[in-house]
Tab-separated table of C-alpha atoms and ligand atoms in Angstrom:
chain	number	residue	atom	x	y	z
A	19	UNK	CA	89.288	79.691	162.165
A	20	UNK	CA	86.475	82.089	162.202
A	21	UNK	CA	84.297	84.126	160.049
A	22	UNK	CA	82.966	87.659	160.737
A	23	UNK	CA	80.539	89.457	158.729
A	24	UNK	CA	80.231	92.919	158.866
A	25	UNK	CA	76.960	94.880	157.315
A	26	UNK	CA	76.526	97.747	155.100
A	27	UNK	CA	76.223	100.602	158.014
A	28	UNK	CA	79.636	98.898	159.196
A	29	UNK	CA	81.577	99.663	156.203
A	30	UNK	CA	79.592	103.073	155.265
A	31	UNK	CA	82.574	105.219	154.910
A	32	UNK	CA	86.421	104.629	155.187
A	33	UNK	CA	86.772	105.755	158.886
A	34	UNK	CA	84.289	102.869	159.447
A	35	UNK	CA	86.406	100.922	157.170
A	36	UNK	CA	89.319	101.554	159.700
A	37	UNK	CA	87.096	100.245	162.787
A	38	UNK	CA	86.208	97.460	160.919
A	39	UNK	CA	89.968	96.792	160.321
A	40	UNK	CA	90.699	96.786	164.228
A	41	UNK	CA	88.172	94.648	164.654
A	42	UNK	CA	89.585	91.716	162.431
A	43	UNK	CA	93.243	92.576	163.112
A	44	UNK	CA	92.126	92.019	166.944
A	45	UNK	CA	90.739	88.407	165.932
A	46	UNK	CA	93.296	87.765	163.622
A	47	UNK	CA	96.205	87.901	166.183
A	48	UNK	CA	94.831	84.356	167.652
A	49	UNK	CA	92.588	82.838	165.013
A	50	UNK	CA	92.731	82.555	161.031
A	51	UNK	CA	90.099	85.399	160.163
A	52	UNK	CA	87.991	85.687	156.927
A	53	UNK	CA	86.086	88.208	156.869
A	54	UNK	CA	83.109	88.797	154.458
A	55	UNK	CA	81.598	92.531	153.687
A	56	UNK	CA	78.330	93.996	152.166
A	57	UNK	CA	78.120	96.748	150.275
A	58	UNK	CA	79.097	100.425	151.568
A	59	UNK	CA	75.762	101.765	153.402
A	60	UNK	CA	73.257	102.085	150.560
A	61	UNK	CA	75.293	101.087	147.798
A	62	UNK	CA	72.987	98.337	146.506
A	63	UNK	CA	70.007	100.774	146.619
A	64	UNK	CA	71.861	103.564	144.669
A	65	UNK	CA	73.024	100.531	142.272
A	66	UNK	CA	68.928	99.539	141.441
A	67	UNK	CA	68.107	103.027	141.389
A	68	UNK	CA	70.346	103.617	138.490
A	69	UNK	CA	69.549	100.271	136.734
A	70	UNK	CA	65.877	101.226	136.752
A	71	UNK	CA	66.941	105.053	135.479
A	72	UNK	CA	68.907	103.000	132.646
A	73	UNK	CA	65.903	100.309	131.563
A	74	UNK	CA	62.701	99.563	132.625
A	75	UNK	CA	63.199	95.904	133.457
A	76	UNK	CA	66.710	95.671	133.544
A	77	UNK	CA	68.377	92.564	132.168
A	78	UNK	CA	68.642	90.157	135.260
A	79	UNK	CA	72.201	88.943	134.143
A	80	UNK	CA	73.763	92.723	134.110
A	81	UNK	CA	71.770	93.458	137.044
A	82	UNK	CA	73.611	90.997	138.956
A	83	UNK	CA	76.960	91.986	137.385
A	84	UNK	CA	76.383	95.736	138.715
A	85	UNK	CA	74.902	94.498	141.692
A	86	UNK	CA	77.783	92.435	142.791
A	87	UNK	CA	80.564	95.418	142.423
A	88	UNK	CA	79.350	97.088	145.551
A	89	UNK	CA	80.436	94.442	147.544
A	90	UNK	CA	83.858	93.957	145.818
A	91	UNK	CA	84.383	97.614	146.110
A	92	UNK	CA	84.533	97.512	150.275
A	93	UNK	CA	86.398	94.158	150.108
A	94	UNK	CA	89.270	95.944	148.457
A	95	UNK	CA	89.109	99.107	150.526
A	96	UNK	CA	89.101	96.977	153.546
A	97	UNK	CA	91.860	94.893	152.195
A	98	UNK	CA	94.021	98.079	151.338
A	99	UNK	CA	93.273	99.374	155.105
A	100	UNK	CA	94.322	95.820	156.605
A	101	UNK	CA	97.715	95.957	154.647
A	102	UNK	CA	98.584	98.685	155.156
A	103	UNK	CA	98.181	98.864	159.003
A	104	UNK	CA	100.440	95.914	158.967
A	105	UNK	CA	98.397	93.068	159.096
A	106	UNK	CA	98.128	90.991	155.829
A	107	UNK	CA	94.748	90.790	153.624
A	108	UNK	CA	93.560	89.948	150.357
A	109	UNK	CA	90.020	90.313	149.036
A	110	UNK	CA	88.063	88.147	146.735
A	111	UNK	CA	85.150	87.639	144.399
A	112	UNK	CA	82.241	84.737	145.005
A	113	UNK	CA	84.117	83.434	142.127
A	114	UNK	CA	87.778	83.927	143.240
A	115	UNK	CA	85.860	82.178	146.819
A	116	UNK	CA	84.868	79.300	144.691
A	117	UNK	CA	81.253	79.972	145.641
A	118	UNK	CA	78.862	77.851	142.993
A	119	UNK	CA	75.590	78.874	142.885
A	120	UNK	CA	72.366	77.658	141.308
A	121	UNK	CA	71.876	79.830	137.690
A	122	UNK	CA	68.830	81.995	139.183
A	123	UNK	CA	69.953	85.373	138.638
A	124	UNK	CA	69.287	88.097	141.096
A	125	UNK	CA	68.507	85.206	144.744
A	126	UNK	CA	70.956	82.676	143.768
A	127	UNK	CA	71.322	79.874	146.476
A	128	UNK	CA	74.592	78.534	146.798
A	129	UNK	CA	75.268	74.593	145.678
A	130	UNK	CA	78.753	74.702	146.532
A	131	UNK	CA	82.045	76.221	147.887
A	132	UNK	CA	85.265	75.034	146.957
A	133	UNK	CA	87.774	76.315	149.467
A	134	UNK	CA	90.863	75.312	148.278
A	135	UNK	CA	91.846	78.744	147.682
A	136	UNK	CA	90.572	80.139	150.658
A	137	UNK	CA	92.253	77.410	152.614
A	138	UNK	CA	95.543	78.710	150.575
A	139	UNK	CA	95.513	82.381	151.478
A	140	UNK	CA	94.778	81.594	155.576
A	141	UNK	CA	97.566	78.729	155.624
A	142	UNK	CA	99.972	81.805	153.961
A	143	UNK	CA	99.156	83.988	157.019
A	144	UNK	CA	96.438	85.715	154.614
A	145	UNK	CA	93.465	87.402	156.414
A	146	UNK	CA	90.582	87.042	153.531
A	147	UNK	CA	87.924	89.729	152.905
A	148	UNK	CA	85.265	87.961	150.702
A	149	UNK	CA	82.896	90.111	149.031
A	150	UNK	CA	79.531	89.277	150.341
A	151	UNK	CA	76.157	88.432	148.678
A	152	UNK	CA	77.436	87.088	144.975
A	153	UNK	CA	78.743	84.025	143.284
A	154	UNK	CA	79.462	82.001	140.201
A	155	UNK	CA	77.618	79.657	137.872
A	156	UNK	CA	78.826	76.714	137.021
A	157	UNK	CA	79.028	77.844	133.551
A	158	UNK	CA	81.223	81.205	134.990
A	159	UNK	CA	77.890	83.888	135.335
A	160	UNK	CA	77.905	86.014	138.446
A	161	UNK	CA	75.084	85.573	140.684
A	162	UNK	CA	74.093	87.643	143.567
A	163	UNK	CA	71.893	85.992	146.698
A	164	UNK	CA	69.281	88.164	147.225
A	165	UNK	CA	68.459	90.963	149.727
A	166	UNK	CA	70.521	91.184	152.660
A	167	UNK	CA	72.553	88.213	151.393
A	168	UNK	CA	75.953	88.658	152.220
A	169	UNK	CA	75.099	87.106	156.009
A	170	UNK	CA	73.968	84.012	153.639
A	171	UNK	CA	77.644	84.060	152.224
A	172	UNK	CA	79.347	83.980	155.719
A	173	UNK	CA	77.092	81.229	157.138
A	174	UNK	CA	77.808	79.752	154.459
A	175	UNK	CA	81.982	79.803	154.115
A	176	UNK	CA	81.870	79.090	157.982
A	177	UNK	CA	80.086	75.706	157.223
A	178	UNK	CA	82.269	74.871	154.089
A	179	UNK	CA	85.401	76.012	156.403
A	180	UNK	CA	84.105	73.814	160.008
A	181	UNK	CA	84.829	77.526	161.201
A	182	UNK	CA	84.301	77.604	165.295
A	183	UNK	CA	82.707	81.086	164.975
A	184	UNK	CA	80.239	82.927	162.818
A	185	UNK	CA	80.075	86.546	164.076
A	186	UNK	CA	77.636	88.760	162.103
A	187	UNK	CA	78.320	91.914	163.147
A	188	UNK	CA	75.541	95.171	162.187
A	189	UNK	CA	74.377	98.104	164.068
A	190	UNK	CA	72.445	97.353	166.335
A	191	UNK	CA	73.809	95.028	169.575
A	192	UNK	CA	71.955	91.812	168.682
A	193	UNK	CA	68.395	90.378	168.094
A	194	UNK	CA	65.863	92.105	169.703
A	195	UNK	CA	62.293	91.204	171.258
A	196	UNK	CA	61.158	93.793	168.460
A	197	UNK	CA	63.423	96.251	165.934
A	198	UNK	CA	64.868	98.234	168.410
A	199	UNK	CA	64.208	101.405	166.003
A	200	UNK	CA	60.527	101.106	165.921
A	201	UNK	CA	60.428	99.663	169.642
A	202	UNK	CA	62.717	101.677	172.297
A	203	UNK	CA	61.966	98.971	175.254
A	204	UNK	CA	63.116	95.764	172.882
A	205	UNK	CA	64.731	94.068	174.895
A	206	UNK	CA	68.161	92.466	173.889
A	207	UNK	CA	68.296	88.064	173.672
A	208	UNK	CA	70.891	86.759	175.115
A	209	UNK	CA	70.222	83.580	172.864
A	210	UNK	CA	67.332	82.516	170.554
A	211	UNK	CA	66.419	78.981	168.819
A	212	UNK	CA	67.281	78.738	165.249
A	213	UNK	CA	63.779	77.981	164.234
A	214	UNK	CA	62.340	81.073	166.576
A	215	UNK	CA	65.236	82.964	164.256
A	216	UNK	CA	64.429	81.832	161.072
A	217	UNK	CA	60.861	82.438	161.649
A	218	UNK	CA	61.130	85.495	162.398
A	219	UNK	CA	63.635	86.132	159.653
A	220	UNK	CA	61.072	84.831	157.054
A	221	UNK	CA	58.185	87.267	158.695
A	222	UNK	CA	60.023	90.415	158.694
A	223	UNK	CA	62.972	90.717	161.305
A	224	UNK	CA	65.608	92.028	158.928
A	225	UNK	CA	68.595	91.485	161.121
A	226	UNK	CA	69.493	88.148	159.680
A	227	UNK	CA	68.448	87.100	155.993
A	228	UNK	CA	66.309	83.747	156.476
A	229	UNK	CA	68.796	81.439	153.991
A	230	UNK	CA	71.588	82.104	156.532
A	231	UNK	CA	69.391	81.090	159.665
A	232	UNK	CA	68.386	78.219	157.833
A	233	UNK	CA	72.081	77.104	156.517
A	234	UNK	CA	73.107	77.902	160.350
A	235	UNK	CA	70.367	75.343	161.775
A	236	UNK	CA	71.077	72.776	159.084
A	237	UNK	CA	75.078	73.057	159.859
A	238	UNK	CA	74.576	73.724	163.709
A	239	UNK	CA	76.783	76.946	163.199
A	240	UNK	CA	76.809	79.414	166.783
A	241	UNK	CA	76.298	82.279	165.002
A	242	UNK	CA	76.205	85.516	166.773
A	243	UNK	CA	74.961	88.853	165.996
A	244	UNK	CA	76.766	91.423	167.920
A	245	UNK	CA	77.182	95.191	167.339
A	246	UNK	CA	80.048	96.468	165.320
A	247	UNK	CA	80.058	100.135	167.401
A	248	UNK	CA	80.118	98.179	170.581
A	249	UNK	CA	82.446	94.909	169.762
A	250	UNK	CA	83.289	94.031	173.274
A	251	UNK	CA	79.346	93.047	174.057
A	252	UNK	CA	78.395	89.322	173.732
A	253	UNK	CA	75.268	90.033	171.667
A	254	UNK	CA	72.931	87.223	170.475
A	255	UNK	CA	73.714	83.652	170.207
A	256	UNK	CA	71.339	81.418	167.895
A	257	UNK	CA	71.274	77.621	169.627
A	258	UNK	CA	68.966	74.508	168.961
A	259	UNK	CA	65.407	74.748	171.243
A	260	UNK	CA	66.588	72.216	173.516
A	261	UNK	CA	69.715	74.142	174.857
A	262	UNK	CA	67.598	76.796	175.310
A	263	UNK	CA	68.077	77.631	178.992
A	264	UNK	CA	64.967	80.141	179.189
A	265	UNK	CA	61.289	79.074	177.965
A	266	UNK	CA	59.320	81.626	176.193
A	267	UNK	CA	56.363	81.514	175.049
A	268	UNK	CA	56.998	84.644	172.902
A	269	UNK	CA	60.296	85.621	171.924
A	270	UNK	CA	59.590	88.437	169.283
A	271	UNK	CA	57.439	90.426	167.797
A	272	UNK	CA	58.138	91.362	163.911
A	273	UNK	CA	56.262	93.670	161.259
A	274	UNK	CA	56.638	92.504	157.371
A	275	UNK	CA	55.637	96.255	155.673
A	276	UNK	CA	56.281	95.035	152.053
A	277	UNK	CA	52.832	93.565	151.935
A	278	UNK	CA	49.051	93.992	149.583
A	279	UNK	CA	46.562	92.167	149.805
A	280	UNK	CA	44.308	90.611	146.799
A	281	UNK	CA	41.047	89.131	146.541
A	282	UNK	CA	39.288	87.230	143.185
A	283	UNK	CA	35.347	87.592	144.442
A	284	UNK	CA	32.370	84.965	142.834
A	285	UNK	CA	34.804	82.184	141.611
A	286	UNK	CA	32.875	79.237	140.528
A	287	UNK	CA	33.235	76.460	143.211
A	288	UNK	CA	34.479	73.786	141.465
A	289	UNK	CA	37.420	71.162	142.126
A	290	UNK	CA	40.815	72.551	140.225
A	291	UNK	CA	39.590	76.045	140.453
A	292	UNK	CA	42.590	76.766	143.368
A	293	UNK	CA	44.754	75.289	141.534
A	294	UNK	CA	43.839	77.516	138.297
A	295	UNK	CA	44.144	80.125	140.010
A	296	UNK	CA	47.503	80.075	141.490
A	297	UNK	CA	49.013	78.418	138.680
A	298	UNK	CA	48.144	81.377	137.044
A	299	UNK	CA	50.147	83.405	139.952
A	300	UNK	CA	53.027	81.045	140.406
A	301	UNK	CA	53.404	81.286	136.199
A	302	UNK	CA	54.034	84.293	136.564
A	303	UNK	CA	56.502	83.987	139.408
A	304	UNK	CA	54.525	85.601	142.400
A	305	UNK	CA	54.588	83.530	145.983
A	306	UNK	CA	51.428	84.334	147.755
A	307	UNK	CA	51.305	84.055	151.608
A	308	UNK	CA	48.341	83.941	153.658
A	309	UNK	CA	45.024	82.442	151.701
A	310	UNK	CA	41.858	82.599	152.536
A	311	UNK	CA	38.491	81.204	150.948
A	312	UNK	CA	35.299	82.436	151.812
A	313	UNK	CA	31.916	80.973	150.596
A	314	UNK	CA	28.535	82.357	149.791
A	315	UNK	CA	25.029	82.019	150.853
A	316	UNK	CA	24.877	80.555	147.785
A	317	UNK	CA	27.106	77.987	148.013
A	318	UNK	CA	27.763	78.035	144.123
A	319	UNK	CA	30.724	80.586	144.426
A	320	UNK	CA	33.617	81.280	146.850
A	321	UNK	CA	36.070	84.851	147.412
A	322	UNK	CA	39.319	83.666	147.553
A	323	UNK	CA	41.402	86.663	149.155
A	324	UNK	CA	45.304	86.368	150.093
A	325	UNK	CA	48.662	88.328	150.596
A	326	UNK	CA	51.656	89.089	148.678
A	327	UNK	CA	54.903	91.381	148.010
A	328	UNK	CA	53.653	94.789	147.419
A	329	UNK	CA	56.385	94.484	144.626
A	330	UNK	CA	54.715	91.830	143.207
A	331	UNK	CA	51.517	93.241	143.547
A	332	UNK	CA	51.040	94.899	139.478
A	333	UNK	CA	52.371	91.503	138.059
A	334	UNK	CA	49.426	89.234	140.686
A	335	UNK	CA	47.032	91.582	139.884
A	336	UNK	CA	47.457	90.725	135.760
A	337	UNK	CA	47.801	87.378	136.303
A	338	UNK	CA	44.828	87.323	138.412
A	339	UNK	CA	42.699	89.554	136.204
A	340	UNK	CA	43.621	86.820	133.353
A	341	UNK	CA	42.746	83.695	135.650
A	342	UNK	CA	39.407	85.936	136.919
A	343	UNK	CA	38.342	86.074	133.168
A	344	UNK	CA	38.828	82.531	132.000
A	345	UNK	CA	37.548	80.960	134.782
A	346	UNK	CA	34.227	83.179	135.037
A	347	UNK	CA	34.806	84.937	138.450
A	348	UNK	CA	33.164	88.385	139.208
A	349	UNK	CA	36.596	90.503	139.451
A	350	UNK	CA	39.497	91.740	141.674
A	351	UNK	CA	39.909	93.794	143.982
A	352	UNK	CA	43.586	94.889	145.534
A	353	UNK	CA	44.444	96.517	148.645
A	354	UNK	CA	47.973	97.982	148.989
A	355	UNK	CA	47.395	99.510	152.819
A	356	UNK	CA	48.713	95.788	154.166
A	357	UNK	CA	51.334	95.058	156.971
A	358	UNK	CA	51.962	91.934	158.243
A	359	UNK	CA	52.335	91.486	162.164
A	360	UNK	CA	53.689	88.677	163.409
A	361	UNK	CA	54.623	87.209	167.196
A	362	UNK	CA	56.772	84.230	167.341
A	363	UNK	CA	57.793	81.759	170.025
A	364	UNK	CA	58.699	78.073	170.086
A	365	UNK	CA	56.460	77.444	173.318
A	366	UNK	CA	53.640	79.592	171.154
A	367	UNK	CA	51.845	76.093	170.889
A	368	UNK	CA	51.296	75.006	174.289
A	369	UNK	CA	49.611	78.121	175.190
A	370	UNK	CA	46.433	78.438	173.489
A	371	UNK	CA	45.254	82.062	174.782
A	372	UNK	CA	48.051	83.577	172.973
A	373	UNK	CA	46.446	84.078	169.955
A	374	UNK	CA	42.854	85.065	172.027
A	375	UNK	CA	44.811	87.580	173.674
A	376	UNK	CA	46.824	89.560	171.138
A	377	UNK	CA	43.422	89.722	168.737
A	378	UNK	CA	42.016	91.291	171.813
A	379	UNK	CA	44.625	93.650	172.683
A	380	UNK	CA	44.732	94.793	168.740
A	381	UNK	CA	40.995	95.434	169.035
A	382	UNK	CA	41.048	97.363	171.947
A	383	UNK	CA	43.801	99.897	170.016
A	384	UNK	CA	41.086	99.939	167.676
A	385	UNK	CA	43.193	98.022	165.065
A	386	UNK	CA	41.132	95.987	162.394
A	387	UNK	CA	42.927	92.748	161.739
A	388	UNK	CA	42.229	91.861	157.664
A	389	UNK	CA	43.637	88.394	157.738
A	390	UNK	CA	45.194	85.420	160.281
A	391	UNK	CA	47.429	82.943	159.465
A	392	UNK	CA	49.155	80.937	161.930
A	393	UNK	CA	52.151	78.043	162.131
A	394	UNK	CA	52.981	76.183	165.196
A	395	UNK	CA	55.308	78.804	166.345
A	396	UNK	CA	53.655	81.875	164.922
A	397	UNK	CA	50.707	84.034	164.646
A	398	UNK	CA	49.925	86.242	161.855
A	399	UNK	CA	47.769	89.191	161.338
A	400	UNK	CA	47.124	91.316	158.292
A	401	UNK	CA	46.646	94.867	159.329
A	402	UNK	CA	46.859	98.319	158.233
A	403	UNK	CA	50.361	99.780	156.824
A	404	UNK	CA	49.497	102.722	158.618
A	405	UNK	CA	49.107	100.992	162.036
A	406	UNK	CA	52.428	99.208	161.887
A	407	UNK	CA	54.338	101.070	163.967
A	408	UNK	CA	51.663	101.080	166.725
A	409	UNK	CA	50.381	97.629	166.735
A	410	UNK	CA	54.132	95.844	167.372
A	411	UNK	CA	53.909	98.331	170.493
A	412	UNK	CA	51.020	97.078	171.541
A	413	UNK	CA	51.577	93.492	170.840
A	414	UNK	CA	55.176	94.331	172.686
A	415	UNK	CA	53.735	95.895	175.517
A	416	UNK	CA	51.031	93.066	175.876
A	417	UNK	CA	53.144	89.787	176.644
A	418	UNK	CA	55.704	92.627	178.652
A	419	UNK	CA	58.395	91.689	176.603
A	420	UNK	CA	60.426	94.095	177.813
A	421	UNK	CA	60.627	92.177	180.975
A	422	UNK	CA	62.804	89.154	181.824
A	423	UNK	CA	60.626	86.173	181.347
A	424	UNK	CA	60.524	83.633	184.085
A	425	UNK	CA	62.031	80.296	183.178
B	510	ADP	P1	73.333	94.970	158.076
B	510	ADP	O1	73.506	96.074	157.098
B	510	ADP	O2	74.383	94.966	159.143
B	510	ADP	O3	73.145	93.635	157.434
B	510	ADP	P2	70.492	95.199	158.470
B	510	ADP	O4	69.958	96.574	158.268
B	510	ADP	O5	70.296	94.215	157.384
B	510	ADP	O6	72.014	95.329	158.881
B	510	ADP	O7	69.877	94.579	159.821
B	510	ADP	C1	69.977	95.285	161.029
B	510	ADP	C2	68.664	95.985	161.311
B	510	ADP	O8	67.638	95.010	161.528
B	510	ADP	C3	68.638	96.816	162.575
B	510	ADP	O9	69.151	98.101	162.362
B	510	ADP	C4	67.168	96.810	162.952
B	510	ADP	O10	66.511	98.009	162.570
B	510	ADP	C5	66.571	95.676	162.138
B	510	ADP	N1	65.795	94.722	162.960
B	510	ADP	C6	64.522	94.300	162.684
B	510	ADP	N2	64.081	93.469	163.623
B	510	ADP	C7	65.078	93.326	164.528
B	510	ADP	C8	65.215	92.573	165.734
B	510	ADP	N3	64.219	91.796	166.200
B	510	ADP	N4	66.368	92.655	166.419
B	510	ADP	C9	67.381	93.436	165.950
B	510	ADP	N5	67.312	94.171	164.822
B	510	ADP	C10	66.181	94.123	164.102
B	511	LIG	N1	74.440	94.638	149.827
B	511	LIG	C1	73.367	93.688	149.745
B	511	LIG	C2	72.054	94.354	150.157
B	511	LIG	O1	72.036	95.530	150.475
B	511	LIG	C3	73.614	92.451	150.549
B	511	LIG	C4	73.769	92.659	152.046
B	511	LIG	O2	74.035	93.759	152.507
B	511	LIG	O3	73.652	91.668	152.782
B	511	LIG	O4	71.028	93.734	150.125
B	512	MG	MG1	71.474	92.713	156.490
């Protein structure tokens, strides 16, 4: 059997509704098809936008309950369209799926699928449109998986279901050496390595959310991204590093623009006082990124400066202002003008000019880099919102990845 997964610009109106319909029917005529949906084109933003008109912190549970209709909304449109063009469909739920999930409200992570059900409708000749992104509590809550997680949900029912295919298909005709609507050269991957994938997932690339890349590597699922305007083209197939039949040193370049930057200044150096500090953040539920500690002539004090969500950014700054009182800092200082810019490549580490090159290239556009943080398949640099856009081009343009890279 196989699962397809088909995004919110897929199933934006009911004429792409229909398309989407051929698409499975096509499938369906030689394999057992389920088929999971998102939302209809900006449905989930209208949905937040009207919980935040209604309260002004919305209830997380109800949240998740509105939340969740937009993607059982195009399940049963697309169910409707299936049956009634003579193929036969049914939609369902998370729960109706049997999808368990953790009880975090509003990024869920799924503990468990029971596909007895599913395994029902496919044996009756069913084709089964799940509704994307949600799920169940064990104690019967609905959940919903975060951001862009309804390619979580079909990773996810194609490991539960030993499917032989996971094919996400969005608008664009696979993964690109940069987004494709901020760089016109990207060039299209024939294949990338899970971990370059879920790397870049985690830094920015919103083309696959990072839980699915990571429940694909775990399960060894081929997923593929492929375009659902242009169905016929192979698109992008995600494979382990060593089946990798071209070397790069850099496969992508990615730009994270939900980003600030904060910095606690004079902190009294003293053993704990980290963990004070982000105890104070993590309390409050704030993940902090990049971290860097600075120390004074001195030597009595240290600035401790480091990224997070610009979302998050009014919430760290409190907690921060709190931890900068009781432990005696100075103050704190926040910077909102952050992106982060990220390349990323699984041979990254055996070429140590990489990292030389791309802080020279950024200086020579004249682009201040604010902070560096580096893993053994990425490099990192804090820069200006305002010279996103400019600095992947230039990063882009540096390692040529718009050219075929030599094996
Ligand atoms: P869907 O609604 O189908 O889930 P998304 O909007 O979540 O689609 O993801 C597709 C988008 O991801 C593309 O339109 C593109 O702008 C963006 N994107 C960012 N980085 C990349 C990349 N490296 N390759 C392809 N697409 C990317
Ligand atoms: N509809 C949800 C969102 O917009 C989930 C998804 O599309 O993957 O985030
Ligand atoms: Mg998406």
């Amino acid at each position: 059997m196989i699962v397809q997964k088909f995004g919110g610009t897929s199933v934006k109106s009911i004429a792409r509704i229909r398309n989407v319909a051929g698409i499975i029917s096509r499938a369906a005529k030689s394999d057992p098809v389920v088929a999971v949906v998102s939302a209809m084109g900006d449905t989930t933003d209208y949905l937040m936008k009207l919980a935040q008109q209604t309260a002004q912190s919305p209830n997380r549970r109800e949240l998740d309950a509105l939340l969740a209709t937009g993607e059982q909304i195009s399940a049963a449109l697309l169910a409707m369209v299936l049956n009634e063009s003579g193929s036969k469909a049914i939609s369902l739920t998370g729960a109706q799926l049997g999808i368990t999930t953790e009880s975090i409200h509003n990024v869920a992570r799924i503990v468990d699928i029971n596909t007895d059900r599913i395994r029902r409708c496919l044996a009756g000749g069913l084709i089964v449109v799940a509704a994307g992104f949600q799920g169940v509590t064990e104690e019967g809550e609905t959940t919903t998986l975060g951001r862009g997680g309804s390619d979580t949900t079909a990773v996810a029912l194609a490991a539960a279901l030993n499917a032989s295919a996971c094919d996400i298909y969005t608008d664009v005709s696979g993964v690109y050496t940069a987004d494709p609507n901020i760089v016109p050269s990207a060039r299209l991957l024939n294949e990338i390595a899970y971990i370059e994938m879920l790397e870049m997932a985690r830094v920015g690339a919103q083309v696959l959310h990072p839980r699915a890349v990571e429940l694909a590597r775990k399960h060894r699922i081929p997923v593929r991204v492929r375009n659902t305007f242009d169905p016929a083209h192979e698109g992008t197939i995600l494979k382990g590093v060593d089946d990798m039949e071209i070397y790069r040193p850099v496969s992508g370049v990615t730009i994270d623009r939900d980003q600030a930057r904060l910095a606690i200044l004079k902190v009294p150096d003293r053993p704990g006082i980290a963990g004070e500090i982000f105890g104070a953040l993590a309390r409050h539920g704030v993940s902090v990124d990049m971290i860097i500690q600075a120390f004074h002539e001195d030597r009595s004090v240290n600035d401790i400066t480091f990224t997070v969500k610009r979302s998050d950014l009014a919430t760290a700054r409190k907690a921060l202002e709190e931890a900068a009182s009781e432990t005696g800092a100075e103050s704190v200082l926040a910077d909102e003008d952050v992106a982060k810019l990220s390349v990323v490549g699984a041979g990254l580490m055996d070429q140590p000019d990489i990292a030389a090159r791309m802080f020279s290239a950024l200086g020579r556009a004249g682009i201040n880099i604010k902070m560096i943080s580096t893993s053994e398949i990425r490099i990192s640099c804090a820069i200006s919102d305002n010279e996103a856009e400019r600095a992947v081009k230039v990063v882009h343009d540096l390692f040529q990845l718009d050219q075929q890279q030599p094996s």
